[in-house]
Structures are given as C-alpha cells and as structure tokens.
Coordinates of C-alpha atoms in Angstrom, one line a residue:
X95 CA 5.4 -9.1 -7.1
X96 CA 4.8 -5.2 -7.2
X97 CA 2.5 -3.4 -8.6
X98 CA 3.4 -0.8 -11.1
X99 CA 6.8 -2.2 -11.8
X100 CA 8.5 -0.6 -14.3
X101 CA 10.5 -2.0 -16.2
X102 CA 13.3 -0.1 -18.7
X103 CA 14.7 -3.3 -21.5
X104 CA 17.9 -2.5 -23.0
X105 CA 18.2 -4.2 -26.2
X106 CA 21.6 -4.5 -28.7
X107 CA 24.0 -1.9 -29.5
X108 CA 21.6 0.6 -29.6
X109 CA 19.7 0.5 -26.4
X110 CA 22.8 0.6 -25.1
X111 CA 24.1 3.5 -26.5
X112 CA 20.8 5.6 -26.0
X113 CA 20.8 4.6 -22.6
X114 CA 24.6 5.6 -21.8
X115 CA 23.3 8.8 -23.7
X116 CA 20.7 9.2 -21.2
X117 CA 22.7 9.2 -18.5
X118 CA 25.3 11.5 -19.6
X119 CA 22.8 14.1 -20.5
X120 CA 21.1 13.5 -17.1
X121 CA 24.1 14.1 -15.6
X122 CA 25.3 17.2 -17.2
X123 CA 21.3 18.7 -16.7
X124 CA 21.4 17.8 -13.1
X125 CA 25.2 18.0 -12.2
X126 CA 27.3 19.4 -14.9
X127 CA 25.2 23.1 -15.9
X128 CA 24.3 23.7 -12.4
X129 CA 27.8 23.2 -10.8
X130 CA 29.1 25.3 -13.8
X131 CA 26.3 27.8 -13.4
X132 CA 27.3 27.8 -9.6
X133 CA 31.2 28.3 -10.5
X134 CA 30.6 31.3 -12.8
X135 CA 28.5 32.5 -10.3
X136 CA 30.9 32.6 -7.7
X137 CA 34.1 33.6 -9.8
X138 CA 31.6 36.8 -10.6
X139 CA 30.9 37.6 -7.3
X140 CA 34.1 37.3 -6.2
X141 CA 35.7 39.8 -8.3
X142 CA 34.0 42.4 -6.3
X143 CA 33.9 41.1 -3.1
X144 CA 37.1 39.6 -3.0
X145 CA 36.8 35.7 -2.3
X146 CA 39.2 33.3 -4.0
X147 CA 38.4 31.5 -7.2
X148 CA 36.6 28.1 -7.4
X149 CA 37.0 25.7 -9.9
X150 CA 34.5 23.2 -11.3
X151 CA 34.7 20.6 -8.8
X152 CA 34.1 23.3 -5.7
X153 CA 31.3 24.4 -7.9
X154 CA 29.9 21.0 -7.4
X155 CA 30.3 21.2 -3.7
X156 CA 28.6 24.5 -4.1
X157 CA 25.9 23.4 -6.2
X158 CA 25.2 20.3 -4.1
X159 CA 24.9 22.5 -0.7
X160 CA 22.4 24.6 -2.1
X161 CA 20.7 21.7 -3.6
X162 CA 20.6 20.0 -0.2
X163 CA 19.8 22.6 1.4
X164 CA 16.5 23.2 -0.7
X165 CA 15.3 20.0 0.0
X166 CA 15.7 19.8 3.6
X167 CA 14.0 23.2 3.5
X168 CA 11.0 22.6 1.5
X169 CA 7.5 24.5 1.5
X170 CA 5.2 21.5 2.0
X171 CA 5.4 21.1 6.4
X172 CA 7.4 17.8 6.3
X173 CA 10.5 18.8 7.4
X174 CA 13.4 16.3 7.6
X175 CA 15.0 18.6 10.6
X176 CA 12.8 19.3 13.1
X177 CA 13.0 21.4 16.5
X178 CA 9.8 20.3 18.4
X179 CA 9.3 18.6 21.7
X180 CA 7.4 15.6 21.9
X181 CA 3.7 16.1 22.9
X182 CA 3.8 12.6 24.2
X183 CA 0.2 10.0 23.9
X184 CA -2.6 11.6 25.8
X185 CA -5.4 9.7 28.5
X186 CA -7.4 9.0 25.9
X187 CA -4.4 7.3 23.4
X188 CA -2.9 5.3 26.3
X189 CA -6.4 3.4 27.3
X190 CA -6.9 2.4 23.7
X191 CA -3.7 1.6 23.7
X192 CA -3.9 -0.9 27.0
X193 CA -7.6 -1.8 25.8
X194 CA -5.4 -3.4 22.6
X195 CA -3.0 -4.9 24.7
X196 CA -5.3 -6.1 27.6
X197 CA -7.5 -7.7 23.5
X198 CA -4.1 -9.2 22.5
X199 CA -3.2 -10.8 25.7
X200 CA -6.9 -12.6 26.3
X201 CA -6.8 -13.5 22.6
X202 CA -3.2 -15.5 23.3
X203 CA -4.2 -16.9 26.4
X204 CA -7.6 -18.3 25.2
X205 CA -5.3 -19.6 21.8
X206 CA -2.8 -21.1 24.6
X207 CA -5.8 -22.7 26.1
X208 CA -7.2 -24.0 23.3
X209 CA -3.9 -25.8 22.2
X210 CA -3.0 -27.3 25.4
X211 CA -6.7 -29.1 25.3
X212 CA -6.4 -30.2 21.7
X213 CA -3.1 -31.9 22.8
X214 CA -5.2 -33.5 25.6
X215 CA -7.6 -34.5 23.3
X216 CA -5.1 -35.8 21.3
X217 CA -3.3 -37.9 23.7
X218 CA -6.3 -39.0 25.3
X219 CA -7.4 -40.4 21.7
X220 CA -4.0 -41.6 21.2
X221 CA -4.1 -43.5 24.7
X222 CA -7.6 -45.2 24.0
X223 CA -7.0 -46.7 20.5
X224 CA -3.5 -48.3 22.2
X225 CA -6.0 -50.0 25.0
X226 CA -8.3 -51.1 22.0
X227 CA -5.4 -53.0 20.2
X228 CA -4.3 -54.6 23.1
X229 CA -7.7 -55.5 23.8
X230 CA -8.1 -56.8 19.9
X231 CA -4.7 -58.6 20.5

C-alpha cells in the first residue's frame, strides 16, 4: 500500500452535493473565467485590429493554447521539448558500465554453477539411499 494515500469519503446526500459543488466551481475557476476572460479579450482586440469574433467555446481553445503553452515553457530548466544532441556515455561511464555487466555475468555463472552441483548432490543422495533399500530388502 502507498504511503500518503489520500483518501476524499463522500458520505450521503450531502457529500455528494458539496463534492458536485466542488467540481463545478473548479471548473468554472480553471475553465469557465479564463476561457471567458480569453473570449472578451479577443472580441476587444479585434475591434481594432479587425479579426473575426470568437465565441465561448473558441475561447476555450484559446485559453487552453496559452495554458499549454505555459507549461511546456516553464522557468524551472525541465523542458518537456528539447533541442539538444545527445552527449552520449563517456570512457569513464562505459567501463563502469561493462565492470557491472562483466559483475552480473560472474555472479550468474557462479549461481548456474552452484545449482547444477546441488542437483548433483541431490541425485547422488537420491541414488545412494535407493542402493541402501535394496540392500535392507
């Protein structure tokens, strides 16, 4: 189970109707006012610059470009579009990166030969209390 699970219990009529209530007014915060702040906006500018009207729902579209948009452009250096090369692993990267696998590779074949003599070990019990009962027999 997770850790800091949260969890948000909705009981009766009126949970239900506060958390409808949230909703809606997270909606109209986040969507609604921006997309009609975004069509007024627009319709303003256009007046003087002569673009066509938008309605409401191209004010969405509007709103939701710009909102994109900011994200993909943030401040912080992690950039979800990127224009670099790769740099690639350097010398010192690749040995401790075959150093791992040359570590990996010993570690399964002294694992390998461990198993194959515990099966021997095995059958060669296996094989010596048969001889013993036929012996007892």
């Amino acid at each position: 189970m997770r850790k800091k699970t949260r969890i948000i219990q909705i009981s009766g009529f009126r949970g239900l109707i506060m958390a409808v209530f949230v909703v809606i007014c997270l909606a109209a915060g986040f969507v609604g006012f921006p997309s009609l702040m975004a069509m007024q906006g627009w319709n303003y500018a256009a007046e003087f610059f002569g673009f066509p009207q938008i309605n409401m729902f191209q004010g969405a579209m509007l709103w939701a470009i710009v909102a994109i948009s900011g994200y993909i452009i943030n401040e912080k250096g992690k950039y979800f579009v990127s224009l670099n090369s790769d740099k690639g692993l350097q010398e010192k990267d690749v040995r401790k990166l075959m150093e791992r696998i040359n570590r990996q590779k010993n570690k399964n074949m002294l694992e390998e030969m461990y198993m194959k003599s515990f099966d021997m070990k095995n059958v060669e019990e296996i094989e010596k209390s048969k001889e013993k009962e036929k012996e007892n027999v």
